[in-house]
Structures are given as C-alpha cells and as structure tokens.
Short mmCIF file of C-alpha atoms and ligand atoms in Angstrom, two decimals:
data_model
loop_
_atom_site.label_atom_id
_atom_site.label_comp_id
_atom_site.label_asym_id
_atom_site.label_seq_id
_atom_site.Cartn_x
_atom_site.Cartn_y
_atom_site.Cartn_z
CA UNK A 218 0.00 0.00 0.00
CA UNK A 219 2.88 2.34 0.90
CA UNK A 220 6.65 2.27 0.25
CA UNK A 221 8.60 4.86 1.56
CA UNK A 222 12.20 5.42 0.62
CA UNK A 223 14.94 7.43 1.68
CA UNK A 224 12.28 10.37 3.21
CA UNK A 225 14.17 13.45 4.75
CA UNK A 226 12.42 16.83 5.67
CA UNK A 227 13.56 20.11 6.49
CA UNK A 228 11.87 22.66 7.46
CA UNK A 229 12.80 26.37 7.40
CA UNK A 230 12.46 28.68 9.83
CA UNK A 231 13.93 32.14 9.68
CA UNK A 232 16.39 30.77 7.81
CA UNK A 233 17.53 28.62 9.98
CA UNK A 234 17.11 24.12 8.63
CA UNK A 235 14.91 22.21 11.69
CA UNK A 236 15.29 18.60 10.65
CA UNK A 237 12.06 16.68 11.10
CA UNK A 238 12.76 13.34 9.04
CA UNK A 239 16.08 11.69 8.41
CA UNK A 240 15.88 8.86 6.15
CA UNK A 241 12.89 6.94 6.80
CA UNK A 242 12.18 4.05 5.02
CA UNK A 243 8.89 1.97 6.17
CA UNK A 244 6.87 -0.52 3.92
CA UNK A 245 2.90 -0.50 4.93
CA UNK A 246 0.82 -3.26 3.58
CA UNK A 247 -2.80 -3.48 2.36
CA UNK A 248 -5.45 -4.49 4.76
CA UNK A 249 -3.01 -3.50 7.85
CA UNK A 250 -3.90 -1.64 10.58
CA UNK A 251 -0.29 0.56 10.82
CA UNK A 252 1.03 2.37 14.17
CA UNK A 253 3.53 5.27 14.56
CA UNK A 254 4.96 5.65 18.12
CA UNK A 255 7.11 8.25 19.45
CA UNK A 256 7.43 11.30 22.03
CA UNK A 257 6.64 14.50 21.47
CA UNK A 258 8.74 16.35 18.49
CA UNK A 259 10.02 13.32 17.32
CA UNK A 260 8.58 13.99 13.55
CA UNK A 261 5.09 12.10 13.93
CA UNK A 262 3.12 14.21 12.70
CA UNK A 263 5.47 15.60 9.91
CA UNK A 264 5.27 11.88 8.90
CA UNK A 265 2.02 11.13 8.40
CA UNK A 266 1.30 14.80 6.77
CA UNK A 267 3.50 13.73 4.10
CA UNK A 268 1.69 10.79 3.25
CA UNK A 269 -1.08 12.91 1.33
CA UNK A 270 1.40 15.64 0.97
CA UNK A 271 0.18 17.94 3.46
CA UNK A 272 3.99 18.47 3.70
CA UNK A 273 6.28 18.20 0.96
CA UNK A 274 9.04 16.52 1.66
CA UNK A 275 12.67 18.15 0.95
CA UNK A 276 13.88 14.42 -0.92
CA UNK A 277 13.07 10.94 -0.88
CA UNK A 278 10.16 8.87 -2.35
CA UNK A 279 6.50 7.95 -1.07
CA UNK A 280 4.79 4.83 -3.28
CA UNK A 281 1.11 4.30 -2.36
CA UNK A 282 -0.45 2.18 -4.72
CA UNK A 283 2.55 1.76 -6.70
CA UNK A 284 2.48 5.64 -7.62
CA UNK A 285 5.42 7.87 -6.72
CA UNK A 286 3.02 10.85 -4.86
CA UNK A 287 6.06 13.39 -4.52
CA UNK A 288 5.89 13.86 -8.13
CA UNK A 289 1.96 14.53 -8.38
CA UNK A 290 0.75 17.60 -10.22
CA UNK A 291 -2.14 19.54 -8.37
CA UNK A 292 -4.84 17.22 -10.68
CA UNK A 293 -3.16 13.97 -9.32
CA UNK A 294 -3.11 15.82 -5.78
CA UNK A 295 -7.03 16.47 -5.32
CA UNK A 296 -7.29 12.51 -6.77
CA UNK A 297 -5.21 11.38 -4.05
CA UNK A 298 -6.93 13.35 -1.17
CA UNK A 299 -9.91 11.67 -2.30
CA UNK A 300 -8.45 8.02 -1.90
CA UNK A 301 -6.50 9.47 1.28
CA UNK A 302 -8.88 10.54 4.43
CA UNK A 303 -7.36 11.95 7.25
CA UNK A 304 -8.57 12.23 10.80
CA UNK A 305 -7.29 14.73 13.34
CA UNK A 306 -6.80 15.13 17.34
CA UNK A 307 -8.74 18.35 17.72
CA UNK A 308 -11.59 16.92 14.74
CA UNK A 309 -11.23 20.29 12.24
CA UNK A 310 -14.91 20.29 11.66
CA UNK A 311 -16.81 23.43 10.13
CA UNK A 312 -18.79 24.70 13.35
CA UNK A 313 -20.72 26.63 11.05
CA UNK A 314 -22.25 22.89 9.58
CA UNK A 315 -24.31 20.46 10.66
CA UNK A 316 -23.31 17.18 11.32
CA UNK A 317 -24.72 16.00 7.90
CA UNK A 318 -23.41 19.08 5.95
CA UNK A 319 -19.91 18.13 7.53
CA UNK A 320 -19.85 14.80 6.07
CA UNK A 321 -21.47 16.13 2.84
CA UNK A 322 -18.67 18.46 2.62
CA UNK A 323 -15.98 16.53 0.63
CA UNK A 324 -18.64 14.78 -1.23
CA UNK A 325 -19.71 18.08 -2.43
CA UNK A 326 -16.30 19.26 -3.75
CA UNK A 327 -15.67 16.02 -6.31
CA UNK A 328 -18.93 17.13 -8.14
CA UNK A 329 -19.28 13.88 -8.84
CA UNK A 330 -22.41 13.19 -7.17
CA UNK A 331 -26.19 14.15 -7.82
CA UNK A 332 -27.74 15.83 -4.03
CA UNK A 333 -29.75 12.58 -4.02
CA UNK A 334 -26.70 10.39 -4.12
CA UNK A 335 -24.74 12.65 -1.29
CA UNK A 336 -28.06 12.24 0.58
CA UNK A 337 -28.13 8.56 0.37
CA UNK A 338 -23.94 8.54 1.10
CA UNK A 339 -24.63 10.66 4.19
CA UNK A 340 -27.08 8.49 5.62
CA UNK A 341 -25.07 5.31 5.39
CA UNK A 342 -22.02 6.95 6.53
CA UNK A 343 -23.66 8.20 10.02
CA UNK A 344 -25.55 4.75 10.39
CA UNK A 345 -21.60 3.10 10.12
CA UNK A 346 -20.34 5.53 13.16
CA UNK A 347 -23.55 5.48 14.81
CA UNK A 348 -24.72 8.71 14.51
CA UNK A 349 -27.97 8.41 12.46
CA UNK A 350 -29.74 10.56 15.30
CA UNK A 351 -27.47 13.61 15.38
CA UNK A 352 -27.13 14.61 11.69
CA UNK A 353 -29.10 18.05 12.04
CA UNK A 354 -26.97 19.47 14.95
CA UNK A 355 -24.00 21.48 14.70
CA UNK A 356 -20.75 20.38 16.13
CA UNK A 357 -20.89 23.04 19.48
CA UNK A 358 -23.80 20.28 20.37
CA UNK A 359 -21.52 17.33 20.04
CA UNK A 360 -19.59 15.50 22.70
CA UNK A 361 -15.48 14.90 21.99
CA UNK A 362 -15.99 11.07 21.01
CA UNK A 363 -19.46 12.19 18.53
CA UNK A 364 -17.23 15.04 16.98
CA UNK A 365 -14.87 12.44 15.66
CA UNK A 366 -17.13 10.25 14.96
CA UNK A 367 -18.22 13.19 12.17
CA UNK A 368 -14.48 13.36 11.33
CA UNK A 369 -14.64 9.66 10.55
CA UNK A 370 -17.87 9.49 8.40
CA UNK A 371 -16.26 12.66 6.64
CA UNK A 372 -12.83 10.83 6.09
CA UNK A 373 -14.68 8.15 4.72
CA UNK A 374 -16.69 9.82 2.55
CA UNK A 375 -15.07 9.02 -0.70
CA UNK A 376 -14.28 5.64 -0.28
CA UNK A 377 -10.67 6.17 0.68
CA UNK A 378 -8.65 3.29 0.81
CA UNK A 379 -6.02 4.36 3.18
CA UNK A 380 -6.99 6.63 6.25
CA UNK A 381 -4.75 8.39 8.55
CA UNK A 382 -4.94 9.03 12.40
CA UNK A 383 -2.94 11.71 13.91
CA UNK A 384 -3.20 11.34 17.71
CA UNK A 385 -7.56 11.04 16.83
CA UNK A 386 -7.62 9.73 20.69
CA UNK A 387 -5.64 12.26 22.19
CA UNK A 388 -8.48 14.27 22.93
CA UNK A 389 -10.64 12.19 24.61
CA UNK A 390 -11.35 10.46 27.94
CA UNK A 391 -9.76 6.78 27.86
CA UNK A 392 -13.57 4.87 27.80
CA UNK A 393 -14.66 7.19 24.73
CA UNK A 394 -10.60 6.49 23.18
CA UNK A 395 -11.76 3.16 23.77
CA UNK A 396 -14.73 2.82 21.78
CA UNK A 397 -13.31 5.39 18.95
CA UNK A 398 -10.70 2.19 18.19
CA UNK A 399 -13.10 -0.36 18.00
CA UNK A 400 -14.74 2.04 15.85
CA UNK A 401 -11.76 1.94 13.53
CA UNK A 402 -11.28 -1.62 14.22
CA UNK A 403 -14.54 -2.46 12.93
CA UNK A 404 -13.58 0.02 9.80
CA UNK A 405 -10.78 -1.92 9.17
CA UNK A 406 -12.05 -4.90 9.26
CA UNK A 407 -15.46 -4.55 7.29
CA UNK A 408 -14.00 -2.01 4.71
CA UNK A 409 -11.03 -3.66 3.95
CA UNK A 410 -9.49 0.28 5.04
CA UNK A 411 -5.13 0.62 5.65
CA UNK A 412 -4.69 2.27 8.43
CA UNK A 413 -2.17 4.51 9.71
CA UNK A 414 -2.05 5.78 13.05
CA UNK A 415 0.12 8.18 15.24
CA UNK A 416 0.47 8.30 18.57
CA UNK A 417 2.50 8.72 22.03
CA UNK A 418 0.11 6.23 23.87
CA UNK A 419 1.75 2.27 23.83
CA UNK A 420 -1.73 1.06 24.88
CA UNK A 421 -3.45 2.17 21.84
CA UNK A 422 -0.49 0.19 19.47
CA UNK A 423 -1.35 -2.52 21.85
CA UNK A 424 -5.23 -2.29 20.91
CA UNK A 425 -5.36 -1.93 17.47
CA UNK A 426 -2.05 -1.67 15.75
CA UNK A 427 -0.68 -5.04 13.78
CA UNK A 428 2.68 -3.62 13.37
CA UNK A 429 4.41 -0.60 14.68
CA UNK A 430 7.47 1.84 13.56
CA UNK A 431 9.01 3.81 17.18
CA UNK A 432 10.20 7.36 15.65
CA UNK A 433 12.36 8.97 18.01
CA UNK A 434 14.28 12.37 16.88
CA UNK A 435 13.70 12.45 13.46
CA UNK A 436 14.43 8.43 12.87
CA UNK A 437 12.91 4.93 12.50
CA UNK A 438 14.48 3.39 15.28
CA UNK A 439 12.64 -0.08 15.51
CA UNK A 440 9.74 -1.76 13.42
CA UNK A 441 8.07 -4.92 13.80
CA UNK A 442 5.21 -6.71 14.74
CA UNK A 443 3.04 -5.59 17.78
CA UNK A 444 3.46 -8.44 19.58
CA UNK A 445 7.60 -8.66 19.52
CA UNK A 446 8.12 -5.19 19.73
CA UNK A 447 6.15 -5.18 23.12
CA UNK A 448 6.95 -7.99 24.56
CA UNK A 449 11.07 -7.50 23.59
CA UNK A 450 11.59 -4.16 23.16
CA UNK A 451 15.10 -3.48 21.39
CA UNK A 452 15.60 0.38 21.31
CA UNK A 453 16.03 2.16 24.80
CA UNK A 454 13.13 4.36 23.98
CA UNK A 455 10.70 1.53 23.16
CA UNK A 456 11.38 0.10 26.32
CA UNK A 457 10.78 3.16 28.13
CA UNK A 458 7.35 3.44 26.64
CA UNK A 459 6.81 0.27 27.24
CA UNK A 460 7.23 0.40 30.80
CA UNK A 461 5.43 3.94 30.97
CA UNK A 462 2.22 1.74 29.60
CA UNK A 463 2.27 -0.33 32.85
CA UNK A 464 0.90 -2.97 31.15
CA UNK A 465 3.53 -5.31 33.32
CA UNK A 466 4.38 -4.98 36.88
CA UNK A 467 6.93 -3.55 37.53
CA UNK A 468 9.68 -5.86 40.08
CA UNK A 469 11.36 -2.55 41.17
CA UNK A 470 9.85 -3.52 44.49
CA UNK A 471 10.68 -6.95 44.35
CA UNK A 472 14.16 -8.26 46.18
CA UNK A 473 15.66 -10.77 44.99
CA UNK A 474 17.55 -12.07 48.32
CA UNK A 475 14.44 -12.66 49.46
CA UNK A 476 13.55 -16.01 47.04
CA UNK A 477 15.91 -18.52 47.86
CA UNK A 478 15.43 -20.10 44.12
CA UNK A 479 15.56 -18.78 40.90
CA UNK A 480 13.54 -15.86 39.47
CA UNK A 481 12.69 -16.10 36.21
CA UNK A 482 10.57 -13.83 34.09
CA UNK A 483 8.77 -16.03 31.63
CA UNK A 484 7.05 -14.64 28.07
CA UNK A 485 4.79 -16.44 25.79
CA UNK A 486 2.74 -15.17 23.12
CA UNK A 487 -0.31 -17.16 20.96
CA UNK A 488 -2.64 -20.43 21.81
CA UNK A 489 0.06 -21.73 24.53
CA UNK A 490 -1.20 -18.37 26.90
CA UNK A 491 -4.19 -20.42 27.61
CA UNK A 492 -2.26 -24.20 28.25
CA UNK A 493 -1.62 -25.91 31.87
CA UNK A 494 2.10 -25.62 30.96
CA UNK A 495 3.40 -24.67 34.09
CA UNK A 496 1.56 -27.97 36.17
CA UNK A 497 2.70 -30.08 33.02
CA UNK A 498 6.12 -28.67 34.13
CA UNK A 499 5.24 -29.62 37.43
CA UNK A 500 4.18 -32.76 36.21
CA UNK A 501 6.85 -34.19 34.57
CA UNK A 502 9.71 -32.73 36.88
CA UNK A 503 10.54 -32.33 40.77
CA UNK A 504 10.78 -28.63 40.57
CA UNK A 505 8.33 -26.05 42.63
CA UNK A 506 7.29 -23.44 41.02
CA UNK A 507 5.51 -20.17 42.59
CA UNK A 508 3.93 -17.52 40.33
CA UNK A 509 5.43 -13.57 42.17
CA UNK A 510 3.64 -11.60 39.31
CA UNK A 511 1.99 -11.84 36.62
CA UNK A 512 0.02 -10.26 33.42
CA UNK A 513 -1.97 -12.55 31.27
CA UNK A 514 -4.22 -10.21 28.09
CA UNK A 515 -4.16 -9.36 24.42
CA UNK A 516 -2.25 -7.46 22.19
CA UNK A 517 -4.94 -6.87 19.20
CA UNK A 518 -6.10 -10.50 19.03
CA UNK A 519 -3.22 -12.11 20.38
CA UNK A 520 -3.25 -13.53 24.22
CA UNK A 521 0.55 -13.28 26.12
CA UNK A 522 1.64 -13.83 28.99
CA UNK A 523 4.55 -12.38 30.88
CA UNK A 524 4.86 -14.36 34.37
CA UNK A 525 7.71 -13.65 36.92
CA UNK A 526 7.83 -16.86 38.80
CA UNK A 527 10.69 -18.38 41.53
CA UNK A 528 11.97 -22.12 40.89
CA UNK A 529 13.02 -24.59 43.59
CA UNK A 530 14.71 -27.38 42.78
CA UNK A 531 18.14 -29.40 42.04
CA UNK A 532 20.03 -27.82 39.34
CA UNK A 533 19.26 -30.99 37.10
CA UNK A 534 16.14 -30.45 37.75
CA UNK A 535 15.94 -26.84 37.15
CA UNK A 536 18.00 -27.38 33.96
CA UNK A 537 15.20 -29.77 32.78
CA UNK A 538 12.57 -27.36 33.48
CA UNK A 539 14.19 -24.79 30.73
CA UNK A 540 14.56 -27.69 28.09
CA UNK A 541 10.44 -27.60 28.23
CA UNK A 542 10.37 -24.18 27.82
CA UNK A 543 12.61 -24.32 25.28
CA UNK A 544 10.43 -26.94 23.61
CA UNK A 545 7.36 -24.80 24.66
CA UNK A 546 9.06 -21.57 23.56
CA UNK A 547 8.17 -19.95 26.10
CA UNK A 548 10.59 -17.11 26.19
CA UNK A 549 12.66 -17.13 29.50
CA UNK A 550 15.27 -14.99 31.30
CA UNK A 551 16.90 -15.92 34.61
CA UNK A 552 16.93 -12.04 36.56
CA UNK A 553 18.73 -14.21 39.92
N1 ADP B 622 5.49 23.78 10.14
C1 ADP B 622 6.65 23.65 10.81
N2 ADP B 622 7.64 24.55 10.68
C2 ADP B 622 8.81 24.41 11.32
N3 ADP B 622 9.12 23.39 12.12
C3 ADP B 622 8.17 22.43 12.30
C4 ADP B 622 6.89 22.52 11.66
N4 ADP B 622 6.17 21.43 12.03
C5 ADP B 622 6.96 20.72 12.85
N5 ADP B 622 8.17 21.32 13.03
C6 ADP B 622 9.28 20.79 13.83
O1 ADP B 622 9.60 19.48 13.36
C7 ADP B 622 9.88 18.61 14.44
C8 ADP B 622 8.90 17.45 14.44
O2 ADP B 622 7.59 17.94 14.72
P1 ADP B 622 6.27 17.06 14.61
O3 ADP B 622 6.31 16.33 13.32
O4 ADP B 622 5.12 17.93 14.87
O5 ADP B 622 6.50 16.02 15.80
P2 ADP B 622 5.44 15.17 16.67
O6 ADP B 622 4.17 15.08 15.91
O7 ADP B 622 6.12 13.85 16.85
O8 ADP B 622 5.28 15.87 17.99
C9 ADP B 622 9.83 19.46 15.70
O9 ADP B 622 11.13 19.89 15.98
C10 ADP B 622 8.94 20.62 15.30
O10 ADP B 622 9.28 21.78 16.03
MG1 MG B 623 2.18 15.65 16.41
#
C-alpha cells in the first residue's frame, strides 16, 4: 500500500534548517492496521502529513499504490486526497455545519455526485459511526468522542482506501478512546481500510495496531510486529514506553535475596497463553514453582503472557525445566 524510501524533511524557519525526518524508510501493507509511536517532536506528525502531501518533503520517495506521490501535479493531488482521508486530534470540523453538511462536505467538492446520491452517502455513513440521530446538529452540540465520529464518516466519505490518524484519541477520555478504536477496528475490518495511526500512547499500538514503527528524533528506530516489539523491546526508547504503559508490573519492588530459588521472568505469546504448561512442568519434573507476578491479556487479538515466577529445585532439575520451555518456547530470562 505504501513504500517509503529514503524520506528526509527540512523545514525552514527564519532561515535557519529544523530537521524533522532523516531517512525513513517503512513498507505499509494493504489491509493492515499501521502504528507510529514516538514522544513529542520526534517527527510524527510531519510523517504522516507527508503521506497525502500535506507536507512536501525536501527528498526521498512515497509509493502508495505503486504511484510515486512526490511527483503529483495539483490534478493527481485532489485525486489522491480523495483516496486518502485523514482524521485529526482536535476533529477540524466546520462549526458553522451540521453534522450531515460536515460529512457532505468533501462529497460536495468532487462534483461527482447528484444531491440525491450525497443524501443517500450521508445516511449510510452516520448509520456506520452510529450517529444516524445527530445529523441536524451542529458540532458546538456534540460530545469529543461524537465530533470524531463526524471526522470519521467525513474521512470516509469518498471511499478512501487508506486513512490516517494523527493522535484522533488524544483528545478524549480513555472509555470514549476506547470505543473510537473499535470504531476503527470495525472500519478496518469490514472495509477492507489501511490504516495509519500516530500516537505517544503504547496502549493504543497494543489495541489496534498489527505492526508498529518507534520514531524517536527524526528516525525509524525499531519496526516490527506488535506483539515482539512489546513484549522485547530493542531500542532504549521503546522500552521506556513500554514500561510507561504499565501494562507489566513492575519488580522494582521486588528483592531478589528474598527467594531462595531462581527468578525467572517467563514470556509467551499465541494459543500456549491459555495451556496448563506450568503444572505439566510440574508434572513431569521435581521442581516447585511459585507464580510472584503476573500479566496474562491481548495485544490486538493475540493472548501473552509475561509471568515472573521463583523455581526450587536441584540444578538438574531446574536445567530440565528450561529444556520444556525451550520446547514450549516460552521465552525465558533468569533475573537471579
Ligand atoms: N510547520 C513547521 N515549521 C517548522 N518546524 C516544524 C513545523 N512542524 C513541525 N516542526 C518541527 O519538526 C519537528 C517534528 O515535529 P512534529 O512532526 O510535529 O512532531 P510530533 O508530531 O512527533 O510531535 C519538531 O522539531 C517541530 O518543532
Ligand atoms: Mg504531532
């Protein structure tokens, strides 16, 4: 869906160059819901903008669909705004419009459509976000999680088949950024929709993302899928936002002199999250083991487990108990 290649930008300020991409290069497939993950500064935005050239960037190539944008005339640029909807943190909705005239808006500007057509577009578009009662009032009337529900139906609007999100959660309360994802979730998955998403927040990767790129000052500086770049973060700054999600306990508090066996922190990802492995351990060897802490959940649709647990036991027997994790692959590392 979208190659990009060798992407720098500069911008210039009072003469002076602020670097906000240095070589980025990022492949995006069809079908996939895509996150963006980085502090604040570190080029997100920039990023995404130049994806339907709301920035220009100063060199490099973006591919979607096989078509080098950066070299699009202003009659290939309106096309590509068309297949390219864009949702944004703070909405951008006319205040001046109804909810219906919002959505109607870039309908309107093809001039492809007869009023009836728009009409019928409109209605289907606020029956997918669930907004089929509100389309007479005006945006002032709206709550945070309804307003971007607008700025969804109007991304949608012309059957885009890549939509971007930058920071669309950031503005709301976490149950409302809750049901805004499976809102997009349910996009994804019905319409067949790419999606690219920025954010600061791990937890919403975790939720909806299928594979993630960290940007930190101005650079790619880890990609992979959800699942490995959570549970084995590489890159100093993934693993601080990692641990800023407190999705795991955190064994800060936890001494180690006081376990008089081994602590091991034990990761497994897919079907095996939901096994006996740990009494088949038990089972088949003579060593005890107690569970200290523990997360079992789901990254998108994918259960893990990350278990810090203490084993007792002969050092045979101990050694035996890794060969069945090994053959369990349960990822293991021995912290004492
Ligand atoms: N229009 C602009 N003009 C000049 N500098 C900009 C502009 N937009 C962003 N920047 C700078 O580019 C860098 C990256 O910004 P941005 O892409 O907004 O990061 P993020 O979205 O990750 O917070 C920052 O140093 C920012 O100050
Ligand atoms: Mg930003």
């Amino acid at each position: 869906m979208i190659r990009i290649e060798h992407l720098h930008k500069i911008y210039q300020v009072a003469k002076r160059d602020i670097t906000a991409l240095t070589d980025i290069n990022l492949q995006i497939e069809a079908g996939e819901v895509f996150g963006i993950i980085g502090r604040s500064g570190a080029g997100k935005s920039t990023l995404i903008r130049t994806l339907n050239l709301l920035e220009r960037p100063t060199s490099g190539s973006i591919f979607i669909e096989d078509e080098d944008i950066t070299q699009f005339d202003s009659a290939n640029l309106h096309k590509l705004r068309q297949r390219v909807g864009m949702i944004f943190q703070h909405f951008n909705l006319l205040s001046a419009k109804t909810v219906a005239a919002n959505i109607d808006w870039p309908l309107k500007v093809t001039g492809k459509y007869t009023a009836e057509q728009r009409r019928q577009r409109v209605t289907e578009l606020l029956e997918l976000v669930g907004l089929s009662e509100h389309r007479d009032k005006y945006p002032a009337q709206l709550s945070g999680g309804q307003k971007q529900r607008v700025g969804i139906a109007r991304a949608l609007a012309n059957y885009p088949h890549l939509l971007l999100c930058d920071e669309a959660t950031s503005a709301l309360d976490p149950e409302t950024t809750q049901s805004i994802l499976r809102l997009l979730l349910d996009i994804n998955r019905k319409l067949g929709l790419t999606i690219v998403l920025i954010t600061h927040e791990m937890q919403i990767i975790r939720t909806i993302c299928d594979r993630v790129a960290v940007i930190d000052d101005t650079r790619i500086v880890e990609t992979g899928k959800v699942a490995d770049v959570f549970l084995h973060p590489q890159h100093p700054v993934t693993q601080k936002l990692v641990a800023e999600s407190h999705t795991f306990d955190n064994d800060a508090n936890l001494q180690a002199d006081q376990f008089k066996g081994k602590l091991v922190r034990l990761t497994f990802v897919g079907d095996i999250t939901y096994q006996p492995i740990l009494t088949n351990i038990t089972a088949a060897t003579q060593v005890l083991i107690t569970i200290l802490q523990g997360t079992i959940s789901r990254i998108k649709d994918t259960p893990y487990g990350q278990l810090l647990v203490e084993l007792n036991g002969s050092d045979e027997d101990i050694r035996q108990v890794f060969t069945h994790f090994d053959q369990y692959q349960i990822h293991h590392e021995v912290l004492s």
